[in-house]
XYZ file of C-alpha atoms in Angstrom:
313
model
C 65.050 58.959 13.219
C 66.240 62.518 12.867
C 69.226 62.686 15.195
C 71.340 65.656 16.235
C 74.872 64.981 17.442
C 75.734 67.828 19.797
C 79.518 67.736 19.887
C 81.146 65.945 16.966
C 84.382 64.956 18.678
C 85.513 61.397 19.246
C 82.298 60.110 20.871
C 79.802 62.084 18.811
C 81.764 61.658 15.608
C 82.059 57.889 15.966
C 78.507 57.071 17.020
C 76.986 59.708 14.728
C 78.996 58.347 11.830
C 77.850 54.790 12.492
C 74.196 55.878 12.693
C 74.584 57.858 9.452
C 75.961 54.784 7.726
C 72.712 52.865 8.183
C 70.451 55.641 6.916
C 69.531 57.569 10.046
C 69.015 61.280 9.371
C 71.990 62.632 11.319
C 73.069 66.259 11.657
C 76.283 67.178 13.483
C 76.703 70.304 15.601
C 80.358 71.258 15.450
C 82.500 74.334 15.084
C 85.712 75.769 13.675
C 88.040 73.799 11.439
C 86.364 70.511 12.342
C 83.028 71.796 11.022
C 84.591 73.271 7.880
C 86.423 70.051 7.085
C 83.277 67.943 7.479
C 81.285 70.253 5.215
C 84.002 70.228 2.540
C 85.305 66.681 2.682
C 82.900 64.691 4.856
C 83.663 62.816 8.067
C 86.427 60.208 7.895
C 86.507 57.510 10.582
C 89.468 55.153 10.756
C 88.406 52.165 12.837
C 89.786 48.826 13.923
C 86.326 47.561 12.966
C 86.629 48.924 9.417
C 87.244 52.419 8.081
C 84.315 54.414 6.738
C 83.379 57.894 5.587
C 80.214 59.967 5.766
C 79.860 62.112 2.663
C 78.075 64.459 2.342
C 77.681 65.516 5.967
C 74.862 67.531 7.458
C 76.572 69.862 9.927
C 76.207 73.315 11.431
C 77.366 75.430 14.347
C 73.872 76.851 14.876
C 71.340 74.497 16.529
C 68.515 76.971 15.835
C 68.805 76.192 12.111
C 68.099 72.480 12.554
C 64.545 72.450 13.849
C 63.025 69.816 16.092
C 64.645 66.387 16.117
C 63.730 62.979 17.495
C 66.898 62.520 19.518
C 69.923 64.533 20.625
C 73.115 62.640 21.422
C 75.252 64.818 23.685
C 78.952 64.290 23.043
C 80.491 67.394 24.617
C 82.775 67.328 27.648
C 81.112 67.135 31.066
C 81.712 70.802 31.940
C 79.981 71.880 28.714
C 76.666 70.072 29.296
C 74.690 72.977 30.785
C 75.775 75.312 27.997
C 74.842 72.661 25.425
C 71.430 72.193 27.056
C 70.645 75.893 26.640
C 71.805 75.855 23.023
C 69.752 72.770 22.088
C 66.417 74.249 23.176
C 65.305 75.018 19.568
C 65.719 71.325 18.682
C 63.584 70.019 21.554
C 60.021 69.171 20.586
C 57.348 67.472 22.711
C 58.668 63.982 21.855
C 62.395 64.720 21.626
C 64.661 62.742 23.926
C 68.260 63.452 24.852
C 71.034 60.917 25.451
C 74.086 62.171 27.403
C 77.215 60.023 27.118
C 79.595 62.003 29.325
C 81.953 60.587 31.906
C 80.531 61.357 35.333
C 77.031 61.168 36.776
C 75.621 64.671 36.741
C 74.745 65.244 33.064
C 71.154 63.886 33.278
C 70.348 66.222 36.178
C 71.979 69.183 34.448
C 70.002 68.539 31.270
C 66.764 67.929 33.179
C 67.051 71.250 34.968
C 67.117 73.126 31.653
C 65.030 71.112 29.175
C 62.854 69.007 31.507
C 63.382 65.545 32.966
C 60.813 63.978 30.620
C 63.229 64.521 27.715
C 66.315 62.974 29.328
C 67.719 59.447 29.346
C 70.613 58.094 31.360
C 73.540 56.857 29.335
C 77.169 55.844 29.151
C 79.581 54.589 26.556
C 83.008 53.081 26.172
C 85.462 53.440 23.298
C 89.040 54.456 22.642
C 88.709 57.199 20.038
C 90.349 60.528 19.336
C 90.179 63.384 16.853
C 93.237 63.004 14.620
C 92.533 66.225 12.738
C 89.680 68.303 11.350
C 87.000 65.963 10.031
C 89.014 62.890 11.000
C 88.189 60.485 13.858
C 90.335 57.494 14.798
C 88.861 54.521 16.664
C 92.055 52.876 17.901
C 90.984 50.204 20.370
C 88.293 48.241 22.216
C 84.872 47.381 20.865
C 82.700 50.497 21.349
C 79.564 50.079 23.427
C 76.690 52.255 24.527
C 74.211 51.683 27.352
C 71.149 53.788 28.024
C 67.714 53.758 29.602
C 64.907 55.749 31.127
C 65.872 57.332 34.421
C 63.138 55.300 36.164
C 64.227 52.123 34.308
C 60.935 51.402 32.505
C 61.270 49.959 28.977
C 59.845 52.709 26.787
C 59.214 52.663 23.067
C 61.824 55.353 22.493
C 64.649 53.403 24.115
C 63.642 50.321 22.134
C 63.750 52.341 18.886
C 67.167 53.709 19.786
C 68.426 50.251 20.692
C 67.350 49.004 17.276
C 69.069 51.923 15.526
C 72.377 51.308 17.292
C 72.246 47.579 16.654
C 71.571 48.136 12.947
C 74.615 50.418 12.975
C 76.740 47.569 14.319
C 77.201 49.162 17.726
C 77.192 47.002 20.851
C 74.139 48.545 22.567
C 72.259 47.582 25.717
C 69.389 48.725 27.916
C 70.602 47.698 31.397
C 68.096 46.603 34.051
C 69.149 49.607 36.162
C 70.708 52.558 34.343
C 71.785 54.214 37.603
C 73.824 51.164 38.624
C 75.326 50.958 35.138
C 76.326 54.627 35.250
C 77.893 54.235 38.701
C 79.901 51.204 37.540
C 81.263 53.255 34.632
C 81.928 56.117 37.066
C 83.797 53.739 39.369
C 85.908 52.454 36.478
C 86.792 55.739 34.792
C 87.232 57.983 37.839
C 89.881 55.912 39.585
C 91.666 55.216 36.287
C 91.638 58.944 35.550
C 92.908 59.913 38.982
C 95.651 57.301 39.132
C 96.831 58.050 35.621
C 96.842 61.816 36.085
C 98.674 61.596 39.417
C 101.344 59.109 38.320
C 101.629 60.305 34.698
C 101.922 56.601 33.906
C 99.852 54.307 31.680
C 97.602 51.752 33.299
C 100.112 48.942 32.800
C 102.513 50.661 35.206
C 100.297 51.796 38.073
C 98.264 48.588 38.151
C 101.480 46.559 38.490
C 103.266 48.449 41.269
C 102.013 47.260 44.682
C 101.996 50.783 46.099
C 99.899 52.376 43.349
C 97.669 49.337 42.952
C 96.812 49.571 46.640
C 96.041 53.262 46.234
C 93.712 52.393 43.335
C 91.941 49.761 45.443
C 91.441 52.202 48.313
C 90.097 54.811 45.887
C 87.650 52.282 44.442
C 86.478 51.428 47.954
C 85.752 55.104 48.609
C 83.419 55.340 45.612
C 81.739 52.044 46.518
C 81.074 53.424 50.004
C 79.654 56.660 48.577
C 77.393 54.694 46.228
C 76.098 52.553 49.106
C 75.344 55.659 51.160
C 73.311 56.980 48.220
C 71.347 53.690 47.981
C 73.002 52.611 44.732
C 73.091 48.817 44.788
C 76.410 48.074 43.105
C 77.293 44.388 42.700
C 78.942 42.864 45.777
C 81.927 42.008 43.593
C 82.207 45.558 42.137
C 85.776 46.037 43.384
C 87.030 42.856 41.763
C 85.085 43.525 38.560
C 86.832 46.869 38.096
C 90.277 45.551 39.009
C 89.816 42.760 36.463
C 88.848 45.363 33.858
C 92.015 47.347 34.610
C 94.090 44.198 34.301
C 92.548 43.531 30.899
C 93.406 46.931 29.436
C 96.262 47.329 26.957
C 99.262 48.296 29.134
C 99.847 51.577 27.279
C 96.254 52.752 27.837
C 95.585 56.168 29.363
C 92.310 57.828 30.379
C 91.073 60.954 28.597
C 91.266 63.048 31.798
C 94.878 61.981 32.217
C 95.721 62.960 28.640
C 94.035 66.341 29.081
C 95.959 67.069 32.287
C 99.266 66.003 30.779
C 98.667 68.100 27.657
C 97.675 71.191 29.645
C 94.026 71.161 28.541
C 90.923 71.653 30.721
C 89.809 68.281 32.048
C 86.793 66.637 33.669
C 88.401 66.909 37.117
C 85.237 68.383 38.665
C 82.863 65.895 37.012
C 84.872 62.861 38.056
C 87.156 63.268 41.075
C 85.441 66.410 42.350
C 82.081 64.653 42.135
C 83.267 61.850 44.437
C 84.154 64.451 47.060
C 80.840 66.315 46.680
C 78.770 63.133 46.811
C 80.764 61.951 49.811
C 80.197 65.208 51.681
C 76.451 65.023 50.968
C 76.297 61.427 52.220
C 78.657 61.869 55.176
C 81.293 59.541 53.703
C 84.983 60.445 53.961
C 86.924 60.458 50.668
C 90.537 61.206 51.666
C 92.193 59.597 48.644
C 90.051 61.475 46.131
C 90.485 64.675 48.119
C 94.273 64.259 47.922
C 94.161 63.560 44.174
C 91.792 66.469 43.507
C 93.849 68.982 45.468
C 97.053 67.775 43.829
C 95.652 68.203 40.305
C 93.762 71.446 40.948
C 96.653 73.857 40.214
C 97.169 72.320 36.769
C 93.430 72.416 36.105
C 93.204 76.095 37.032
C 96.218 76.873 34.859
C 94.642 75.057 31.907
C 91.552 77.222 32.366
C 93.680 80.421 32.547
C 92.562 81.087 36.118
C 96.104 81.080 37.498
C 99.549 81.251 35.932
C 102.818 79.532 36.770
C 105.701 77.932 34.903
C 106.223 74.338 33.895
């Protein structure tokens, strides 16, 4: 397949690199020093599953130069999805499909509004990766996985082809029976982790162990479960315990990407994660006091990171 990776950061760089390794025709859309480094020296991925490099790399900062592709993997941050959708229009042909892998739940709808629902899959992923420097990705922990499917859950030829491509690339890939449920379970997992970590400034090993913060995490999980039920999302009955068990299995020093962004003074996915719980709750008539408290507490730092307000440390 001819595959465009829109956003060659940790997610796009890792999965795009793996697909390149097995002969897929991959082109990266990147910018700045990261783009220049990939064009000059290739893409270096240091991984607990084995280091590898992609050299030479097809990469550009201009999607209009690529032409139509078979698939677009969207690896930008959640707040950049609509802008990316507009920019990818020249790559979208009649049969092109788009796989968003953002944290949050709103990317498929945002993409559908701009390029058409027929082109959009639902998707999610999990991996602990970061950009160590221009042209250099580090996969530091956990076995990366990707899950995706048609928004109406039928098994199409295109999702089967993509599943085969990921599996040949050595990626743990799955087409879940219900992609909406799978996305909500990821949302449940990442949103509470993000909120607890950003509020406490502590790694997961600390806040999951203190009775006070563990209880706050449990109550926050229950809020999202209630919102999902009100939206007719049939999460497993044991969803709460599943997520708590996942937290307990994380390396104690682990932090969520939203937490790291907040702590480093960068724009975060506050709106796409914690803000989304509040919006969905308001639409469904479900109270979300814990997420409202977390959101309002983090909002000043988010606005400062986006240069919308100014104040000292």
